[in-house]
Coordinates of C-alpha atoms and ligand atoms in Angstrom, one line a residue:
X117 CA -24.2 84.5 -95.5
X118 CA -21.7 87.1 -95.6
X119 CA -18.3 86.1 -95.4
X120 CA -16.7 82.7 -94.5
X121 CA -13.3 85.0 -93.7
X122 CA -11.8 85.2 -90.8
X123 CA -10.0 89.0 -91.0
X124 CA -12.9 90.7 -91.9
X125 CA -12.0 94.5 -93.2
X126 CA -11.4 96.9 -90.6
X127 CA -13.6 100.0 -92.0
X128 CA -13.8 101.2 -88.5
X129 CA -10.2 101.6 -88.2
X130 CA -9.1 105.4 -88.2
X131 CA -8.5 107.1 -92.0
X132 CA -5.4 108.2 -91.0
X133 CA -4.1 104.6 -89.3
X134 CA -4.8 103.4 -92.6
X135 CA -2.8 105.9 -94.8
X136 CA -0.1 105.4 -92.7
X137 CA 0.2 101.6 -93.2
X138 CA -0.4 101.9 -96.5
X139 CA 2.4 104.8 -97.2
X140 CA 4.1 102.9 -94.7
X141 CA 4.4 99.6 -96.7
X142 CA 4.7 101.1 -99.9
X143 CA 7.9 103.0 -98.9
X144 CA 9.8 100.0 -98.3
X145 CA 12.3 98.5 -100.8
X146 CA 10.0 95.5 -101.5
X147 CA 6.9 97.3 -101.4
X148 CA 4.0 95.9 -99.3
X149 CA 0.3 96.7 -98.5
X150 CA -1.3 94.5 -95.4
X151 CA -3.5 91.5 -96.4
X152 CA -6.7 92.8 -94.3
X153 CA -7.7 95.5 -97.0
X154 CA -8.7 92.6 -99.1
X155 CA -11.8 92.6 -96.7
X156 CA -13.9 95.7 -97.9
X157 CA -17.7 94.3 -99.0
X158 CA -16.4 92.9 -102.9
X159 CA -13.3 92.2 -101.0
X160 CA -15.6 89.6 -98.8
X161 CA -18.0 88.6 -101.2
X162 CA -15.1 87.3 -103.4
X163 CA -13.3 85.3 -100.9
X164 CA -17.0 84.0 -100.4
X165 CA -16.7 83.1 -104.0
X166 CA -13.0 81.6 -103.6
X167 CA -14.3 79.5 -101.0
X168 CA -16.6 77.9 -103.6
X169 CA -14.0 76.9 -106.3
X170 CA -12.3 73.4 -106.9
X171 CA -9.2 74.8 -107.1
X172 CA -9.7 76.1 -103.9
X173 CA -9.2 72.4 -101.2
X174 CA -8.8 74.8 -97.8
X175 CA -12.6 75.5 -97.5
X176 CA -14.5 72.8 -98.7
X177 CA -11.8 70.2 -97.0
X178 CA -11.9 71.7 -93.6
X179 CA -16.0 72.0 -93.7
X180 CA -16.0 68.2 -94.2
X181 CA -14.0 67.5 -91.5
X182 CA -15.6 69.4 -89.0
X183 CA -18.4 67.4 -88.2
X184 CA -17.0 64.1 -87.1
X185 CA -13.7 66.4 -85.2
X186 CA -16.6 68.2 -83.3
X187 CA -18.6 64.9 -81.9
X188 CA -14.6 64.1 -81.0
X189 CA -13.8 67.0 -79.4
X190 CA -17.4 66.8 -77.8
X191 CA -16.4 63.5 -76.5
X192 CA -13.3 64.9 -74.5
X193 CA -15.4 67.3 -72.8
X194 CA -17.1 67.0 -69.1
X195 CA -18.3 70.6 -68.2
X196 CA -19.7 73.3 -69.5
X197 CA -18.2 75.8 -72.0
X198 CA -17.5 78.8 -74.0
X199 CA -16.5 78.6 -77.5
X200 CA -14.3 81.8 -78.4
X201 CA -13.9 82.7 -81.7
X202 CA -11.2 84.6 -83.2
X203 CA -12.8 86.9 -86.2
X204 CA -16.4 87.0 -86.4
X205 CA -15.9 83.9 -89.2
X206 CA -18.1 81.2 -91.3
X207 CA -21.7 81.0 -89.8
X208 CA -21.0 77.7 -91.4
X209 CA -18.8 76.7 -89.2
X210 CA -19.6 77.7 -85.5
X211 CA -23.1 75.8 -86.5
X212 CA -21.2 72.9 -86.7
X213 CA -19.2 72.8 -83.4
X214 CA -22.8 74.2 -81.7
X215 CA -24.9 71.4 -83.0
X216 CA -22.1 68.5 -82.5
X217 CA -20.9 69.7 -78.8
X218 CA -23.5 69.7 -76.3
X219 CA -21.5 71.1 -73.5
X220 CA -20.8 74.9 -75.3
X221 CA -23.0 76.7 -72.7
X222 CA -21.7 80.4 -74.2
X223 CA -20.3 81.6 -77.7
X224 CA -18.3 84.7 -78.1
X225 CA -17.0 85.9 -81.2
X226 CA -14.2 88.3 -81.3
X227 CA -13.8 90.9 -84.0
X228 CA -13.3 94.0 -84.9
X229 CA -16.5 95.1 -87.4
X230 CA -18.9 96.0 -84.6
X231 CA -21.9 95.9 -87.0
X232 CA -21.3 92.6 -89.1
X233 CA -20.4 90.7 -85.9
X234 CA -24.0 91.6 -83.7
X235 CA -26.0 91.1 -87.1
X236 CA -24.0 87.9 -86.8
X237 CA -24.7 86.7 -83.5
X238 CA -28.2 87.8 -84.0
X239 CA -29.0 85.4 -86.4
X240 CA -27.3 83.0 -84.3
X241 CA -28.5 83.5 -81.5
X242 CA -32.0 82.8 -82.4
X243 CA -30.9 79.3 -84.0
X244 CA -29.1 78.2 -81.0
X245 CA -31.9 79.5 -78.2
X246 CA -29.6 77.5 -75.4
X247 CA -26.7 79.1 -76.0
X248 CA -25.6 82.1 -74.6
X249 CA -24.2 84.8 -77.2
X250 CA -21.6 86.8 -76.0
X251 CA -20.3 89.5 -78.9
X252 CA -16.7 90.9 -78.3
X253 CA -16.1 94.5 -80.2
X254 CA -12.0 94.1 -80.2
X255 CA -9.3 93.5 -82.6
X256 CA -8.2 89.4 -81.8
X257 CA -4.9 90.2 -82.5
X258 CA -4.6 92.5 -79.2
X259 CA -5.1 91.2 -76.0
X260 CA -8.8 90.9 -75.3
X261 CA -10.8 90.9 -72.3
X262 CA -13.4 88.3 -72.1
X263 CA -16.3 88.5 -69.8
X264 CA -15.0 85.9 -68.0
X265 CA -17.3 83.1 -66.0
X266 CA -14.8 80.9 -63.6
X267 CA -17.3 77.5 -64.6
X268 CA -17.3 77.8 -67.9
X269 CA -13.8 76.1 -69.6
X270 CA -12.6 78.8 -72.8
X271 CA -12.3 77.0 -75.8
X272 CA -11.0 79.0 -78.8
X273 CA -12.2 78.4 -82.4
X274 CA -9.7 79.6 -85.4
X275 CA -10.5 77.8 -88.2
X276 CA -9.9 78.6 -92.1
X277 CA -5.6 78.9 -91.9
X278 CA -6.1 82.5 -91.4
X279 CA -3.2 81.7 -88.8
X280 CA -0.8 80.8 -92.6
X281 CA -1.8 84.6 -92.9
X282 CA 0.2 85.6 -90.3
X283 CA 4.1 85.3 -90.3
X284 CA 6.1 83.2 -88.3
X285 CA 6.6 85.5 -85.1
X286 CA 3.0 87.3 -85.8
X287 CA 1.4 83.8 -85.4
X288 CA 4.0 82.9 -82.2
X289 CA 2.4 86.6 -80.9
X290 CA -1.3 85.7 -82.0
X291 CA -1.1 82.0 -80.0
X292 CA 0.8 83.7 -76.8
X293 CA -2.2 86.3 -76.1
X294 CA -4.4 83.7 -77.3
X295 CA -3.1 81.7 -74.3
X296 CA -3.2 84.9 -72.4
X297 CA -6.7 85.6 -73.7
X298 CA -8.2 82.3 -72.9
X299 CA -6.8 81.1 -69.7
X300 CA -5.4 78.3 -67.7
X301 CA -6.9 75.0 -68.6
X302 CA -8.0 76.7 -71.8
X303 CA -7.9 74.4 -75.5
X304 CA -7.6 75.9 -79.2
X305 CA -9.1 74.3 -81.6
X306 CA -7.5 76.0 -84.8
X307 CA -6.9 74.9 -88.5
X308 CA -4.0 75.1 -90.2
X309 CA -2.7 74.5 -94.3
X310 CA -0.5 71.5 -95.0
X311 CA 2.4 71.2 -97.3
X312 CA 1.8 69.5 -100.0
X313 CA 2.6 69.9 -104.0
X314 CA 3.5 73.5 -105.0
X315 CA 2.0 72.7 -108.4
X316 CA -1.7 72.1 -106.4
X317 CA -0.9 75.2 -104.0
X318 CA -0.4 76.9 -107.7
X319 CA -3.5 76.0 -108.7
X320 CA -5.7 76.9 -105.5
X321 CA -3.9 80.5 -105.7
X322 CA -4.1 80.8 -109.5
X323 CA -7.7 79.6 -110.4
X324 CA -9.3 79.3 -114.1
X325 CA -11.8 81.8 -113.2
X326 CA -9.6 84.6 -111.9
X327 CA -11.5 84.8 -109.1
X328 CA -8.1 85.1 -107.0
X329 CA -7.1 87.4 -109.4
X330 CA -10.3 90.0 -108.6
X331 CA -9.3 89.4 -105.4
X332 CA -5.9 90.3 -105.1
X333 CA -7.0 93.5 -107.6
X334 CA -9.9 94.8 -105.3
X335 CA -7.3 95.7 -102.6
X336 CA -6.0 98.1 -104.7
X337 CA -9.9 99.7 -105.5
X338 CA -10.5 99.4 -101.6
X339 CA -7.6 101.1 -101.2
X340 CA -8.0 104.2 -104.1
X341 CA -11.7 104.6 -102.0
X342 CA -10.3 104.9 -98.0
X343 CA -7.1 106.8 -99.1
X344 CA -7.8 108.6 -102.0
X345 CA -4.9 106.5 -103.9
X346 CA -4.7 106.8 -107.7
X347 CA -4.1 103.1 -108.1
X348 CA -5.1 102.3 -111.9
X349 CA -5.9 98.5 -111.3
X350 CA -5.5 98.1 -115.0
X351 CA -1.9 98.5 -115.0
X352 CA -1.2 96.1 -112.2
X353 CA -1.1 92.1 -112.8
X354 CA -2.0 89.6 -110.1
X355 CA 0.8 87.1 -109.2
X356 CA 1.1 84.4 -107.2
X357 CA 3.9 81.8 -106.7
X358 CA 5.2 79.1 -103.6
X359 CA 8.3 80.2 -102.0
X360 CA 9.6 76.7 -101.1
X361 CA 12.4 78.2 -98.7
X362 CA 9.7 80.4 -96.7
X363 CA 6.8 77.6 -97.2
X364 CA 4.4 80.0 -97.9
X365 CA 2.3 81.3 -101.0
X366 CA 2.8 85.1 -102.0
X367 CA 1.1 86.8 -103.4
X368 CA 1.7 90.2 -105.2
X369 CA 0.4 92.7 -107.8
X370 CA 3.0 93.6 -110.4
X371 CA 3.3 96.7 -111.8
X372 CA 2.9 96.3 -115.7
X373 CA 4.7 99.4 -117.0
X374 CA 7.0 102.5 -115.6
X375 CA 4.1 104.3 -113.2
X376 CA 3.8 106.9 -110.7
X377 CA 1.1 106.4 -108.0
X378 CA 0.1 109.6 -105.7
X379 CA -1.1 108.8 -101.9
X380 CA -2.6 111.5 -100.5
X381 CA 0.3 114.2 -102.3
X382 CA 3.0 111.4 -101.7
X383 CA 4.3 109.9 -105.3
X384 CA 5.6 106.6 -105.2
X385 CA 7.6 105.3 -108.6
X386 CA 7.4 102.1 -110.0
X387 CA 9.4 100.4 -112.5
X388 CA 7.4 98.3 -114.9
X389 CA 7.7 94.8 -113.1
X390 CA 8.0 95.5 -109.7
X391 CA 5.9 94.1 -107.3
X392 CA 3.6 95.0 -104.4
X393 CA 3.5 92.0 -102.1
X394 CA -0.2 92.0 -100.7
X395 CA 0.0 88.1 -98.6
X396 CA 1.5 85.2 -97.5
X397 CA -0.4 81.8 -96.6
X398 CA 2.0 79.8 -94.8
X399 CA 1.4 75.9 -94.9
X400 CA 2.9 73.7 -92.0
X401 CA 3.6 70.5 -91.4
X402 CA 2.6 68.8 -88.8
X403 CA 5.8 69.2 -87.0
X404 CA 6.2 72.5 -87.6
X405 CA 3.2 73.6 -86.5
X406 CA 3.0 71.5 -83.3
X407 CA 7.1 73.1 -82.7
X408 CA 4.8 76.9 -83.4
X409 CA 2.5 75.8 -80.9
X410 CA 4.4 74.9 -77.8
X411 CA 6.6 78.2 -78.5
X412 CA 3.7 79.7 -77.9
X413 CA 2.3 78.2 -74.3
X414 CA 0.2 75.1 -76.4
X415 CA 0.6 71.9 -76.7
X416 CA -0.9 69.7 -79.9
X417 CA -2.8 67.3 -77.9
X418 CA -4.9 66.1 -80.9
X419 CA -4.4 66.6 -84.7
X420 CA -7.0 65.8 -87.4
X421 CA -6.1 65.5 -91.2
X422 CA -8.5 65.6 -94.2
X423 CA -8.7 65.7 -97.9
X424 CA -5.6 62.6 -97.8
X425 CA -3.1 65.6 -95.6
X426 CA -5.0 68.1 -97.6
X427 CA -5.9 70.3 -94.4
X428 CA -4.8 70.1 -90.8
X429 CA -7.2 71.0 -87.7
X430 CA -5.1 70.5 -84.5
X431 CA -6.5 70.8 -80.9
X432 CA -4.1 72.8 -78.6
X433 CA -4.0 72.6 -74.9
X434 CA -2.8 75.4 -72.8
X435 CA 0.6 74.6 -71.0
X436 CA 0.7 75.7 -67.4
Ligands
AVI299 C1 -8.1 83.8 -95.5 N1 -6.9 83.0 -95.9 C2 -6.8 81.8 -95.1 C3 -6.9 82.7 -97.3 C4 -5.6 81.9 -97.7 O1 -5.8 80.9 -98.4 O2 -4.5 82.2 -97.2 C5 -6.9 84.0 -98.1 C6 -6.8 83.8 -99.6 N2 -5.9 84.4 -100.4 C7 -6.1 84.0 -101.6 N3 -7.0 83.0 -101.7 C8 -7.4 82.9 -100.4

């Protein structure tokens, strides 16, 4: 399997969109680079390998829970319908939900790297014979146009917390054009991080390995490759930490001496210490997120919890 990520990298995206995000975010006072330039191929293949670790509960917590939420979930259903998934994601997972719930009739993923996402469904598509594949080139985060089919009932399928990835009013926009995106009568079956100890949160961001580490580093490699950046990943320290006031894990890549770094012909200073902040992962509780969800045109109809309140999968219903 390729990835088990949800935000896969956006290589097609246009050279010069991503210079300007990146000069963009690096010109602000706390300097910033967007969290989907993790995703070149390393980039993938170590989240892959994150997914694996003990340190790392999300994963492993939400992959056990999946089976018994889908034959619930199959149980609520009495027509036909199309699983829609946001990010062409975990093979792993969409096999689960298509072997557990009779009634999906139609699958189409959503994402933005054409190529990964028909090899995808390819492979799928000749497991699953019955059901009918339906690939959707499109970044999720826009509003998408599905092919629709008035019998079939849309049910979207966001698993993996990508959503913590998001901040607050990103994720409010992301579940309002999801609504938009899906319809009337529509349900979102999406999973979502809990609080929980920041000393365990520590630990799944900050594992023995350094896997997280590589990680957080290869965005900066990814980045040296599609801009022509001068990043020297040597001098630049992963660091990641719970901000209890924001709920959320950041992570960021500290600068470990005085540096200059040159983006196509634009210098950018750094003073040894300063930080680039690559991601958040907000974690909810379930309050919270069910207060997110009807702000957004859902409401929580049905909430699963797994791993003892290690990992949250709630089932959203469209509002009218
Ligand atoms: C993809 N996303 C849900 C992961 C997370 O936990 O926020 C990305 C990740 N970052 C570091 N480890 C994993």
């Amino acid at each position: 399997m390729h990835s088990q990520n949800t935000l896969h990298a956006d290589q097609s995206l246009p050279a010069d969109a991503v210079l300007s995000e990146v000069l963009d975010g690096l010109s602000q006072q706390q300097k910033s680079l967007p969290s989907k330039y993790f995703y070149d191929t390393e980039g993938s293949e170590l989240f892959d390998q994150i997914c694996e670790l003990d340190e790392y509960y999300p994963y492993r917590t939400e992959i056990a829970m999946l089976p018994s939420i889908a034959q619930d979930v199959s149980h609520m259903l009495n027509e036909p319908c199309n699983i829609v998934e946001f990010g062409a994601g975990s093979l792993a997972k969409i096999r689960i939900l298509l072997k557990h719930v009779d009634s999906i009739s139609r699958f189409t993923p959503i994402d933005i790297a054409g190529d990964f996402l028909r090899r995808e469904a390819d492979t799928l598509q000749k497991e699953f014979p019955h059901v009918e594949v339906y690939p959707v080139e499109a970044d999720f985060t826009r509003p998408v146009e599905l092919n629709t089919n008035a019998s079939l009932k849309n049910i979207g399928f966001f698993p993996g917390s990508t959503i913590g990835n998001f901040t607050t009013e990103a994720a409010q926009a992301f579940l309002t054009q999801a609504r938009e995106t899906l319809g009337n009568g529509s349900l979102l079956l999406i999973g979502v991080d809990t609080k929980k100890p920041p000393a365990m949160l520590h630990k799944a961001y900050n594992d023995q390995r350094g896997i997280t580490r590589k990680f957080n580093l290869n965005m900066l490699a990814h980045l040296n490759r599609e801009t022509g950046a001068d990043f020297d990943l040597d001098k630049f320290e992963h660091y990641a930490f719970y901000n209890p006031e924001k709920g959320r894990i950041e992570m960021h890549l500290i600068s470990q001496t005085e540096q200059t770094v040159t983006v196509a012909g634009n210098a950018f200073e750094f003073r040894e210490g300063e930080s680039i902040h690559t991601e958040n992962s907000h974690k909810y509780t379930q309050q919270e997120f069910k207060q997110l969800a009807s702000n957004s045109g859902w409401r929580s109809t049905r909430h699963w919890m797994g791993g003892q309140q290690l990992f949250s999968v709630h089932l959203l219903q469209a509002m009218d």
